[in-house]
Amino acid sequence: MQLRARLQQAEPLRNVFMTLPVPALAERIGVMGVESITLDMQHGSVEDAHLLGMLQAIRSGGAIPLARLAWNRPELIMKALDYGVEGIICPMVDSAEEAAAFVRAAKYPPLGNRSFGPFRADLHHKGDYFADANDGTLCFVMIETAGAVEELEAIAATPGLDGLFIGPWDLSVSLGLKERANFADPNLSAVLDRVVAVGKQHGLFTGVFTIRPSDMPGLIGRGFDLITCGTEDVIFQRGLGDWMGEW
């Protein structure tokens, strides 16, 4: 369980989302120096049946594994954790009640009601997995709706919650902004700064998603702890375009 210790460092953790269930590619991404990989089970093609092979490949490549869930459902949460995901990101959370339900499914008693059976997660863990898991496996809720922005303080106060993760595309749509994920938009920019401030106030890590490397300096400057820059699909498209341009 390396994620919490890494996020506590001054330099933000740089992350890539994976949308395709290709273990060899996940391994290569880690070997090439990407520190953490998030399996996208919401919009990507990664399903439960792919978790074991993908997590084995991510670990082999030296990266820290996270997963974005398809939805806020206990069986999805517990399955991902039992396979050995260190961080889980829950989409479309609009209220403190939904955040609390997420945490309950992800944490062992007394914080939650996660069922005990971490057969894969415990395989390489040194120590008592049950004693370490609540602190070592991190729960992020996505702030990506106008409702979540309105309830931000209440969501952040959820006992057992570890982080807030901004989904700027859905957030832009929900807020009715003209452009999607334009961090220069003062309305979106204000939300980013507020999430970072509220996160610090409640002792939570903060994360954000972009597909533009040019956004990185500004996001680092804002104080995010976890910054996702792209998916393997976007990176492949850009690399292939550059490659073909040299033909």
XYZ file of N, CA and C in Angstrom:
741
model
N 0.842 -1.190 0.000
C 0.000 0.000 0.000
C 0.879 1.243 0.000
N 1.137 1.759 -1.188
C 2.068 2.866 -1.359
C 1.383 4.202 -1.630
N 0.101 4.170 -1.957
C -0.554 5.368 -2.494
C -0.575 6.521 -1.506
N -0.988 6.271 -0.270
C -1.078 7.372 0.690
C 0.286 8.030 0.905
N 1.308 7.224 1.109
C 2.641 7.778 1.346
C 3.113 8.590 0.151
N 2.802 8.126 -1.065
C 3.229 8.869 -2.250
C 2.480 10.188 -2.373
N 1.205 10.199 -2.069
C 0.421 11.431 -2.171
C 0.814 12.457 -1.111
N 1.430 12.011 -0.056
C 1.855 12.927 0.997
C 3.149 13.665 0.648
N 3.784 13.282 -0.440
C 4.988 13.972 -0.875
C 4.632 15.310 -1.528
N 5.600 16.199 -1.590
C 5.352 17.540 -2.114
C 5.013 17.526 -3.602
N 5.692 16.696 -4.369
C 5.458 16.619 -5.808
C 4.184 15.816 -6.080
N 3.275 16.332 -6.925
C 2.039 15.588 -7.186
C 2.299 14.265 -7.899
N 1.427 13.314 -7.642
C 1.490 12.013 -8.307
C 0.905 12.157 -9.706
N 1.672 11.735 -10.723
C 1.236 11.845 -12.118
C 0.646 10.504 -12.545
N -0.546 10.570 -13.076
C -1.361 9.394 -13.317
C -1.827 9.351 -14.773
N -2.074 8.141 -15.268
C -2.661 7.940 -16.591
C -3.861 7.017 -16.430
N -4.942 7.308 -17.140
C -6.087 6.411 -17.193
C -5.870 5.385 -18.292
N -6.299 4.145 -18.025
C -6.304 3.109 -19.055
C -7.739 2.704 -19.354
N -8.098 2.741 -20.635
C -9.455 2.410 -21.063
C -9.544 1.038 -21.705
N -8.402 0.452 -22.068
C -8.376 -0.821 -22.773
C -7.774 -1.908 -21.879
N -8.327 -3.116 -21.894
C -7.816 -4.206 -21.048
C -6.640 -4.923 -21.694
N -5.498 -4.225 -21.783
C -4.312 -4.772 -22.441
C -3.179 -4.826 -21.422
N -2.973 -5.969 -20.753
C -1.963 -6.043 -19.698
C -0.566 -5.663 -20.149
N -0.148 -6.085 -21.341
C 1.211 -5.782 -21.792
C 1.433 -4.281 -21.905
N 0.395 -3.557 -22.323
C 0.507 -2.100 -22.427
C 0.552 -1.462 -21.044
N -0.234 -1.967 -20.125
C -0.209 -1.453 -18.752
C 1.165 -1.640 -18.134
N 1.764 -2.797 -18.368
C 3.103 -3.059 -17.853
C 4.116 -2.095 -18.456
N 4.027 -1.877 -19.763
C 4.975 -0.993 -20.444
C 4.849 0.448 -19.956
N 3.615 0.902 -19.718
C 3.406 2.271 -19.226
C 4.128 2.468 -17.900
N 4.038 1.472 -17.008
C 4.737 1.568 -15.736
C 6.236 1.527 -15.894
N 6.725 0.620 -16.728
C 8.165 0.499 -16.953
C 8.746 1.800 -17.495
N 7.955 2.520 -18.303
C 8.433 3.767 -18.901
C 8.382 4.952 -17.935
N 7.894 4.724 -16.706
C 8.023 5.753 -15.686
C 6.750 6.393 -15.191
N 5.591 5.991 -15.711
C 4.334 6.518 -15.178
C 4.118 5.910 -13.793
N 3.903 6.759 -12.805
C 3.891 6.292 -11.413
C 2.622 5.551 -11.023
N 1.496 5.944 -11.592
C 0.248 5.274 -11.225
C -0.670 5.189 -12.438
N -1.489 4.150 -12.452
C -2.404 3.891 -13.560
C -3.794 3.663 -12.983
N -4.783 4.367 -13.537
C -6.171 4.192 -13.131
C -6.914 3.418 -14.203
N -7.477 2.279 -13.832
C -8.293 1.486 -14.750
C -9.677 2.113 -14.837
N -10.070 2.510 -16.040
C -11.345 3.201 -16.227
C -12.447 2.182 -16.490
N -13.181 1.858 -15.429
C -14.265 0.900 -15.532
C -15.609 1.572 -15.776
N -15.591 2.900 -15.894
C -16.821 3.633 -16.181
C -16.992 3.846 -17.685
N -16.044 4.527 -18.301
C -16.148 4.836 -19.727
C -15.243 3.964 -20.593
N -14.326 3.237 -19.957
C -13.423 2.386 -20.712
C -13.990 0.997 -20.921
N -13.147 0.127 -21.482
C -13.550 -1.252 -21.788
C -13.089 -2.246 -20.732
N -12.578 -1.754 -19.621
C -12.083 -2.628 -18.549
C -13.264 -3.108 -17.705
N -13.432 -4.431 -17.630
C -14.502 -5.046 -16.854
C -13.908 -5.839 -15.693
N -14.790 -6.353 -14.825
C -14.333 -7.124 -13.666
C -13.404 -8.266 -14.068
N -13.734 -8.937 -15.169
C -12.956 -10.104 -15.586
C -11.532 -9.743 -15.990
N -11.284 -8.463 -16.264
C -9.954 -8.028 -16.687
C -9.073 -7.600 -15.512
N -9.662 -7.446 -14.336
C -8.936 -6.828 -13.225
C -7.669 -7.581 -12.851
N -7.763 -8.890 -12.720
C -6.612 -9.654 -12.247
C -5.412 -9.476 -13.168
N -5.585 -9.708 -14.460
C -4.474 -9.570 -15.399
C -3.939 -8.160 -15.475
N -4.822 -7.179 -15.424
C -4.380 -5.784 -15.496
C -3.594 -5.399 -14.253
N -4.060 -5.821 -13.087
C -3.361 -5.475 -11.854
C -2.013 -6.188 -11.753
N -1.935 -7.411 -12.209
C -0.648 -8.104 -12.232
C 0.339 -7.364 -13.132
N -0.144 -6.873 -14.278
C 0.727 -6.166 -15.208
C 1.157 -4.809 -14.653
N 0.241 -4.108 -14.023
C 0.569 -2.793 -13.453
C 1.637 -2.950 -12.372
N 1.467 -3.942 -11.513
C 2.453 -4.177 -10.461
C 3.803 -4.587 -11.058
N 3.750 -5.414 -12.089
C 4.992 -5.849 -12.727
C 5.748 -4.671 -13.313
N 5.015 -3.687 -13.818
C 5.650 -2.502 -14.388
C 6.081 -1.484 -13.360
N 5.709 -1.685 -12.107
C 6.157 -0.804 -11.033
C 5.239 0.356 -10.718
N 4.024 0.363 -11.274
C 3.101 1.468 -11.032
C 2.126 1.128 -9.907
N 1.481 2.146 -9.369
C 0.466 1.993 -8.329
C -0.900 1.889 -9.014
N -1.716 0.883 -8.690
C -2.998 0.710 -9.369
C -4.167 1.401 -8.669
N -4.947 2.107 -9.477
C -6.209 2.683 -9.031
C -7.293 2.242 -10.005
N -8.549 2.485 -9.646
C -9.652 2.192 -10.555
C -10.734 3.244 -10.402
N -11.275 3.673 -11.556
C -12.502 4.465 -11.508
C -13.660 3.494 -11.707
N -14.558 3.468 -10.745
C -15.665 2.536 -10.759
C -16.664 2.876 -11.853
N -17.432 1.864 -12.255
C -18.520 2.120 -13.196
C -19.637 2.911 -12.523
N -19.840 2.642 -11.234
C -20.911 3.341 -10.504
C -20.715 3.099 -9.022
N -21.484 3.774 -8.217
C -21.398 3.692 -6.771
C -22.211 2.491 -6.276
N -21.618 1.293 -6.465
C -22.297 0.057 -6.073
C -21.364 -0.793 -5.225
N -21.859 -1.321 -4.107
C -20.989 -2.044 -3.167
C -20.230 -3.195 -3.789
N -20.874 -3.983 -4.657
C -20.188 -5.152 -5.204
C -19.032 -4.747 -6.109
N -19.149 -3.616 -6.808
C -18.060 -3.142 -7.651
C -16.903 -2.623 -6.801
N -17.240 -1.934 -5.738
C -16.241 -1.361 -4.840
C -15.426 -2.467 -4.174
N -16.126 -3.438 -3.601
C -15.436 -4.492 -2.857
C -14.614 -5.389 -3.772
N -15.124 -5.656 -4.968
C -14.387 -6.502 -5.897
C -13.066 -5.843 -6.296
N -13.114 -4.560 -6.622
C -11.891 -3.860 -7.017
C -10.860 -3.873 -5.903
N -11.295 -3.636 -4.672
C -10.372 -3.628 -3.538
C -9.827 -5.023 -3.257
N -10.665 -6.036 -3.357
C -10.210 -7.400 -3.083
C -9.193 -7.872 -4.112
N -9.238 -7.338 -5.318
C -8.248 -7.683 -6.332
C -6.923 -6.957 -6.104
N -6.924 -5.891 -5.301
C -5.673 -5.224 -4.973
C -5.524 -3.800 -5.452
N -6.627 -3.167 -5.871
C -6.568 -1.744 -6.225
C -6.298 -0.930 -4.963
N -5.403 0.050 -5.044
C -5.059 0.852 -3.861
C -5.928 2.098 -3.718
N -6.431 2.613 -4.826
C -7.269 3.794 -4.779
C -8.486 3.590 -5.654
N -9.657 3.955 -5.156
C -10.877 3.844 -5.948
C -11.516 5.220 -6.077
N -11.947 5.515 -7.295
C -12.549 6.803 -7.628
C -14.000 6.544 -8.002
N -14.912 7.158 -7.280
C -16.337 6.923 -7.475
C -16.960 8.071 -8.261
N -17.582 7.791 -9.408
C -18.132 8.855 -10.247
C -19.499 9.338 -9.774
N -19.863 10.531 -10.231
C -21.213 11.073 -10.138
C -21.786 11.054 -8.723
N -21.001 11.501 -7.769
C -21.467 11.627 -6.382
C -22.028 13.029 -6.195
N -23.296 13.113 -5.820
C -23.979 14.405 -5.718
C -24.225 14.870 -4.295
N -24.039 13.983 -3.316
C -24.440 14.332 -1.954
C -23.563 13.638 -0.924
N -23.663 14.127 0.304
C -22.937 13.497 1.408
C -23.460 12.091 1.665
N -24.747 11.860 1.429
C -25.325 10.530 1.632
C -24.707 9.524 0.660
N -24.544 9.933 -0.597
C -23.928 9.050 -1.583
C -22.458 8.812 -1.258
N -21.779 9.854 -0.806
C -20.375 9.692 -0.415
C -20.250 8.727 0.759
N -21.160 8.828 1.716
C -21.126 7.946 2.879
C -21.378 6.495 2.486
N -22.282 6.270 1.526
C -22.553 4.913 1.059
C -21.318 4.318 0.391
N -20.616 5.134 -0.363
C -19.376 4.714 -1.010
C -18.340 4.296 0.024
N -18.130 5.126 1.031
C -17.134 4.835 2.064
C -17.514 3.581 2.847
N -18.803 3.413 3.154
C -19.227 2.230 3.907
C -18.835 0.944 3.190
N -19.012 0.920 1.878
C -18.698 -0.289 1.108
C -17.196 -0.510 0.972
N -16.417 0.563 1.114
C -14.979 0.483 0.864
C -14.144 0.267 2.119
N -14.701 0.508 3.274
C -13.933 0.433 4.520
C -14.452 -0.683 5.413
N -13.516 -1.355 6.091
C -13.889 -2.380 7.053
C -14.453 -1.733 8.318
N -15.254 -2.485 9.105
C -15.712 -1.965 10.390
C -14.525 -1.524 11.245
N -14.666 -0.463 12.015
C -15.919 0.233 12.330
C -16.277 1.370 11.361
N -15.410 1.677 10.381
C -15.719 2.774 9.459
C -16.790 2.401 8.454
N -16.856 1.116 8.082
C -17.805 0.709 7.052
C -18.244 -0.720 7.240
N -18.731 -1.320 6.131
C -19.217 -2.698 6.215
C -18.649 -3.556 5.084
N -17.440 -3.230 4.649
C -16.796 -4.040 3.614
C -16.661 -5.486 4.091
N -17.051 -6.414 3.239
C -16.926 -7.827 3.572
C -15.468 -8.252 3.497
N -15.054 -9.110 4.428
C -13.645 -9.495 4.496
C -13.376 -10.724 3.635
N -12.536 -10.554 2.630
C -12.134 -11.650 1.758
C -11.127 -11.173 0.735
N -10.034 -10.532 1.178
C -9.070 -9.941 0.239
C -8.041 -10.970 -0.250
N -8.520 -12.040 -0.884
C -7.618 -13.149 -1.208
C -6.478 -12.711 -2.119
N -6.750 -11.887 -3.113
C -5.669 -11.415 -3.995
C -4.950 -10.227 -3.374
N -5.693 -9.302 -2.775
C -5.089 -8.089 -2.214
C -4.089 -8.418 -1.113
N -4.346 -9.483 -0.379
C -3.487 -9.854 0.747
C -2.279 -10.680 0.317
N -2.247 -11.088 -0.959
C -1.245 -12.042 -1.417
C 0.174 -11.527 -1.210
N 0.416 -10.266 -1.553
C 1.767 -9.706 -1.453
C 1.885 -8.659 -0.349
N 0.851 -8.549 0.482
C 0.874 -7.542 1.538
C 1.666 -8.049 2.738
N 2.577 -7.232 3.190
C 3.371 -7.565 4.368
C 2.717 -6.940 5.593
N 2.237 -7.768 6.478
C 1.542 -7.266 7.648
C 0.113 -7.767 7.684
N -0.681 -7.131 8.545
C -2.078 -7.496 8.736
C -2.930 -6.663 7.784
N -3.426 -7.284 6.721
C -4.190 -6.530 5.720
C -5.411 -5.856 6.343
N -6.134 -6.580 7.187
C -7.323 -6.009 7.800
C -6.992 -4.750 8.597
N -5.899 -4.798 9.340
C -5.507 -3.651 10.165
C -5.035 -2.472 9.317
N -4.476 -2.764 8.143
C -3.864 -1.716 7.327
C -4.783 -1.147 6.244
N -5.819 -1.888 5.867
C -6.562 -1.552 4.653
C -7.327 -0.233 4.739
N -7.962 0.056 5.864
C -8.764 1.272 5.932
C -7.931 2.525 5.701
N -6.700 2.500 6.169
C -5.821 3.649 5.973
C -5.083 3.579 4.641
N -4.822 2.370 4.169
C -3.970 2.216 2.993
C -4.679 2.172 1.664
N -5.991 1.888 1.649
C -6.756 1.929 0.408
C -7.620 3.187 0.434
N -7.461 4.028 -0.581
C -8.016 5.375 -0.533
C -9.282 5.522 -1.370
N -10.233 6.276 -0.825
C -11.522 6.531 -1.466
C -11.599 7.973 -1.950
N -11.741 8.142 -3.260
C -11.948 9.463 -3.858
C -13.362 9.535 -4.426
N -14.072 10.622 -4.170
C -15.332 10.866 -4.860
C -15.091 11.897 -5.955
N -15.762 11.711 -7.079
C -15.623 12.666 -8.164
C -16.544 13.856 -7.942
N -15.979 15.031 -8.083
C -16.756 16.269 -8.051
C -16.945 16.669 -9.509
N -18.116 16.344 -10.058
C -18.314 16.541 -11.488
C -19.741 16.935 -11.846
N -20.485 17.400 -10.845
C -21.835 17.893 -11.099
C -22.067 19.179 -10.312
N -23.049 19.951 -10.772
C -23.409 21.163 -10.043
C -23.893 20.817 -8.639
N -24.575 19.671 -8.510
C -25.047 19.248 -7.196
C -23.900 18.969 -6.243
N -22.844 18.340 -6.749
C -21.685 18.062 -5.905
C -21.003 19.348 -5.464
N -20.966 20.336 -6.337
C -20.367 21.623 -5.979
C -21.170 22.282 -4.862
N -22.490 22.208 -4.972
C -23.340 22.794 -3.936
C -23.153 22.090 -2.592
N -22.916 20.794 -2.630
C -22.792 20.001 -1.403
C -21.342 19.720 -1.026
N -20.406 20.490 -1.584
C -18.992 20.171 -1.462
C -18.536 20.041 -0.018
N -18.885 20.997 0.816
C -18.431 20.950 2.212
C -18.995 19.733 2.936
N -20.253 19.418 2.691
C -20.868 18.262 3.345
C -20.235 16.960 2.850
N -19.966 16.881 1.563
C -19.306 15.687 1.018
C -17.917 15.524 1.625
N -17.171 16.625 1.684
C -15.804 16.578 2.204
C -15.750 16.180 3.670
N -16.826 16.408 4.402
C -16.868 16.081 5.828
C -17.229 14.619 6.076
N -17.406 13.823 5.037
C -17.795 12.414 5.186
C -16.702 11.642 5.925
N -17.006 11.025 7.050
C -15.994 10.245 7.779
C -15.450 9.108 6.915
N -14.136 8.964 6.896
C -13.507 7.892 6.145
C -13.172 8.225 4.708
N -13.670 9.335 4.205
C -13.344 9.742 2.841
C -11.894 10.222 2.785
N -11.201 9.896 1.682
C -9.786 10.240 1.571
C -9.490 11.336 0.561
N -10.375 11.546 -0.414
C -10.032 12.527 -1.432
C -11.192 12.976 -2.289
N -10.957 14.091 -2.995
C -11.890 14.675 -3.954
C -11.203 14.690 -5.308
N -11.911 14.280 -6.342
C -11.321 14.173 -7.676
C -12.232 14.886 -8.673
N -11.721 15.928 -9.318
C -12.527 16.722 -10.238
C -12.582 16.074 -11.619
N -13.803 15.896 -12.120
C -14.036 15.470 -13.495
C -14.476 16.673 -14.309
N -13.558 17.378 -14.968
C -13.876 18.679 -15.552
C -14.815 18.631 -16.748
N -14.871 17.507 -17.447
C -15.771 17.454 -18.605
C -17.225 17.415 -18.155
N -17.586 16.449 -17.327
C -18.953 16.396 -16.821
C -19.289 17.643 -16.015
N -18.327 18.142 -15.269
C -18.575 19.329 -14.459
C -18.908 20.526 -15.334
N -18.181 20.697 -16.427
C -18.456 21.804 -17.345
C -19.849 21.684 -17.941
N -20.216 20.465 -18.316
C -21.550 20.240 -18.881
C -22.621 20.539 -17.836
N -22.429 20.034 -16.618
C -23.421 20.216 -15.564
C -23.583 21.683 -15.173
N -22.487 22.434 -15.229
C -22.543 23.856 -14.886
C -23.049 24.724 -16.037
N -23.232 24.120 -17.220
C -23.727 24.868 -18.371
C -22.690 25.779 -18.996
N -21.406 25.417 -18.884
C -20.348 26.250 -19.438
C -20.258 26.068 -20.955
N -19.814 27.095 -21.645
C -19.754 27.052 -23.105
C -18.714 26.064 -23.602
N -17.562 25.990 -22.922
C -16.499 25.073 -23.304
C -16.328 24.011 -22.234
N -15.929 22.830 -22.671
C -15.728 21.730 -21.731
C -14.269 21.665 -21.296
N -14.077 21.598 -19.979
C -12.748 21.427 -19.385
C -11.770 22.526 -19.776
N -12.269 23.749 -19.890
C -11.401 24.902 -20.137
C -11.042 25.504 -18.788
N -9.847 25.192 -18.300
C -9.458 25.630 -16.968
C -9.258 27.139 -16.871
N -9.244 27.822 -18.021
C -9.156 29.281 -18.015
C -10.520 29.922 -17.790
N -11.592 29.169 -17.926
C -12.934 29.693 -17.666
C -13.029 30.064 -16.186
N -13.383 31.297 -15.876
C -13.383 31.717 -14.466
C -14.337 30.908 -13.597
N -15.432 30.417 -14.173
C -16.383 29.629 -13.387
C -15.787 28.275 -13.008
N -15.147 27.622 -13.969
C -14.512 26.338 -13.670
C -13.287 26.535 -12.792
N -12.530 27.586 -13.065
C -11.334 27.865 -12.275
C -11.676 28.071 -10.801
N -12.785 28.754 -10.555
C -13.192 28.996 -9.173
C -13.524 27.693 -8.458
N -14.140 26.739 -9.171
C -14.462 25.447 -8.568
C -13.185 24.686 -8.241
N -12.217 24.708 -9.157
C -10.950 24.025 -8.898
C -10.300 24.548 -7.623
N -10.227 25.856 -7.505
C -9.588 26.447 -6.325
C -10.374 26.119 -5.046
N -11.692 26.099 -5.170
C -12.517 25.800 -3.997
C -12.337 24.356 -3.559
N -12.263 23.435 -4.514
C -12.078 22.024 -4.166
C -10.739 21.821 -3.457
N -9.678 22.445 -3.962
C -8.370 22.331 -3.313
C -8.429 22.896 -1.897
N -9.076 24.042 -1.741
C -9.159 24.672 -0.421
C -9.968 23.826 0.552
N -11.115 23.313 0.102
C -11.954 22.484 0.970
C -11.239 21.174 1.303
N -10.527 20.626 0.318
C -9.765 19.409 0.578
C -8.744 19.613 1.675
N -8.007 20.705 1.602
C -7.009 20.989 2.635
C -7.673 21.204 3.996
N -8.805 21.867 3.991
C -9.514 22.134 5.239
C -9.917 20.843 5.943
N -10.269 19.816 5.148
C -10.743 18.558 5.727
C -9.682 17.463 5.712
N -8.454 17.826 5.349
C -7.382 16.843 5.339
C -7.510 15.798 4.249
N -8.082 16.178 3.105
C -8.292 15.266 1.991
C -7.297 15.532 0.871
N -6.949 14.475 0.146
C -6.176 14.639 -1.076
C -7.100 15.157 -2.183
N -6.520 15.852 -3.152
C -7.321 16.350 -4.266
C -6.702 15.914 -5.584
N -7.564 15.539 -6.517
C -7.121 15.087 -7.825
C -7.909 15.748 -8.932
N -7.391 15.640 -10.153
C -8.032 16.269 -11.308
C -7.619 15.525 -12.563
N -8.424 15.650 -13.611
C -8.200 14.958 -14.877
C -8.044 15.974 -15.998
N -7.079 15.738 -16.880
C -6.944 16.517 -18.106
C -6.366 15.602 -19.175
N -6.495 16.026 -20.425
C -5.839 15.292 -21.512
C -4.783 16.158 -22.180
N -4.510 17.327 -21.594
C -3.574 18.273 -22.197
C -2.345 18.457 -21.300
N -1.171 18.010 -21.738
C 0.039 18.247 -20.943
C 0.274 19.726 -20.648
N -0.209 20.609 -21.517
C -0.022 22.048 -21.292
C -0.763 22.534 -20.055
N -1.750 21.762 -19.569
C -2.473 22.138 -18.347
C -1.675 21.829 -17.083
N -0.663 20.983 -17.197
C 0.017 20.469 -16.010
C 0.616 21.558 -15.113
N 1.365 22.528 -15.664
C 1.949 23.539 -14.770
C 0.912 24.275 -13.926
N -0.205 24.637 -14.547
C -1.242 25.340 -13.808
C -1.880 24.484 -12.732
N -2.100 23.207 -13.033
C -2.716 22.309 -12.055
C -1.763 22.014 -10.910
N -0.488 21.870 -11.216
C 0.513 21.703 -10.153
C 0.539 22.937 -9.264
N 0.486 24.111 -9.891
C 0.498 25.358 -9.135
C -0.703 25.532 -8.232
N -1.819 24.954 -8.612
C -3.023 25.060 -7.778
C -2.931 24.192 -6.531
N -2.040 23.198 -6.547
C -1.837 22.395 -5.352
C -2.507 21.040 -5.355
N -2.850 20.502 -6.534
C -3.438 19.165 -6.583
C -2.400 18.111 -6.205
N -2.876 17.057 -5.556
C -2.000 15.966 -5.125
C -1.883 14.870 -6.177
N -2.924 14.682 -6.974
C -2.991 13.624 -7.980
C -3.480 14.245 -9.280
N -2.650 14.169 -10.323
C -3.012 14.774 -11.602
C -2.963 13.708 -12.684
N -4.120 13.434 -13.267
C -4.190 12.521 -14.400
C -4.021 13.324 -15.673
N -3.066 12.919 -16.489
C -2.846 13.606 -17.767
C -3.007 12.587 -18.895
N -4.242 12.429 -19.352
C -4.518 11.625 -20.523
C -4.882 10.183 -20.248
N -5.339 9.541 -21.316
C -5.588 8.109 -21.346
C -4.598 7.491 -22.329
N -4.412 6.181 -22.221
C -3.498 5.536 -23.158
C -3.993 5.690 -24.593
N -5.304 5.812 -24.789
C -5.866 5.987 -26.121
C -5.492 7.347 -26.701
N -5.631 8.407 -25.890
C -5.265 9.752 -26.347
C -3.768 9.836 -26.631
N -2.968 9.228 -25.729
C -1.516 9.238 -25.916
C -1.142 8.499 -27.202
N -1.791 7.360 -27.455
C -1.530 6.607 -28.676
C -1.896 7.421 -29.916
N -3.052 8.079 -29.890
C -3.471 8.873 -31.049
C -2.465 9.987 -31.349
N -2.036 10.668 -30.290
C -1.068 11.747 -30.508
C 0.255 11.189 -31.012
N 0.724 10.096 -30.405
C 1.978 9.500 -30.843
C 1.910 8.986 -32.261
N 0.790 8.373 -32.625
C 0.635 7.866 -33.983
C 0.592 9.005 -34.984
N -0.073 10.105 -34.599
C -0.110 11.264 -35.493
C 1.279 11.825 -35.742
N 2.072 11.933 -34.669
C 3.445 12.428 -34.831
C 4.266 11.457 -35.679
N 4.079 10.174 -35.443
C 4.813 9.147 -36.173
C 4.495 9.216 -37.670
N 3.194 9.299 -37.959
C 2.791 9.343 -39.381
C 3.248 10.628 -40.058
N 3.354 11.713 -39.275
C 3.836 12.971 -39.824
C 5.282 12.900 -40.287
N 6.030 11.890 -39.802
C 7.430 11.729 -40.179
C 7.613 10.700 -41.304
N 6.510 10.076 -41.729
C 6.619 9.086 -42.802
C 7.055 9.756 -44.109
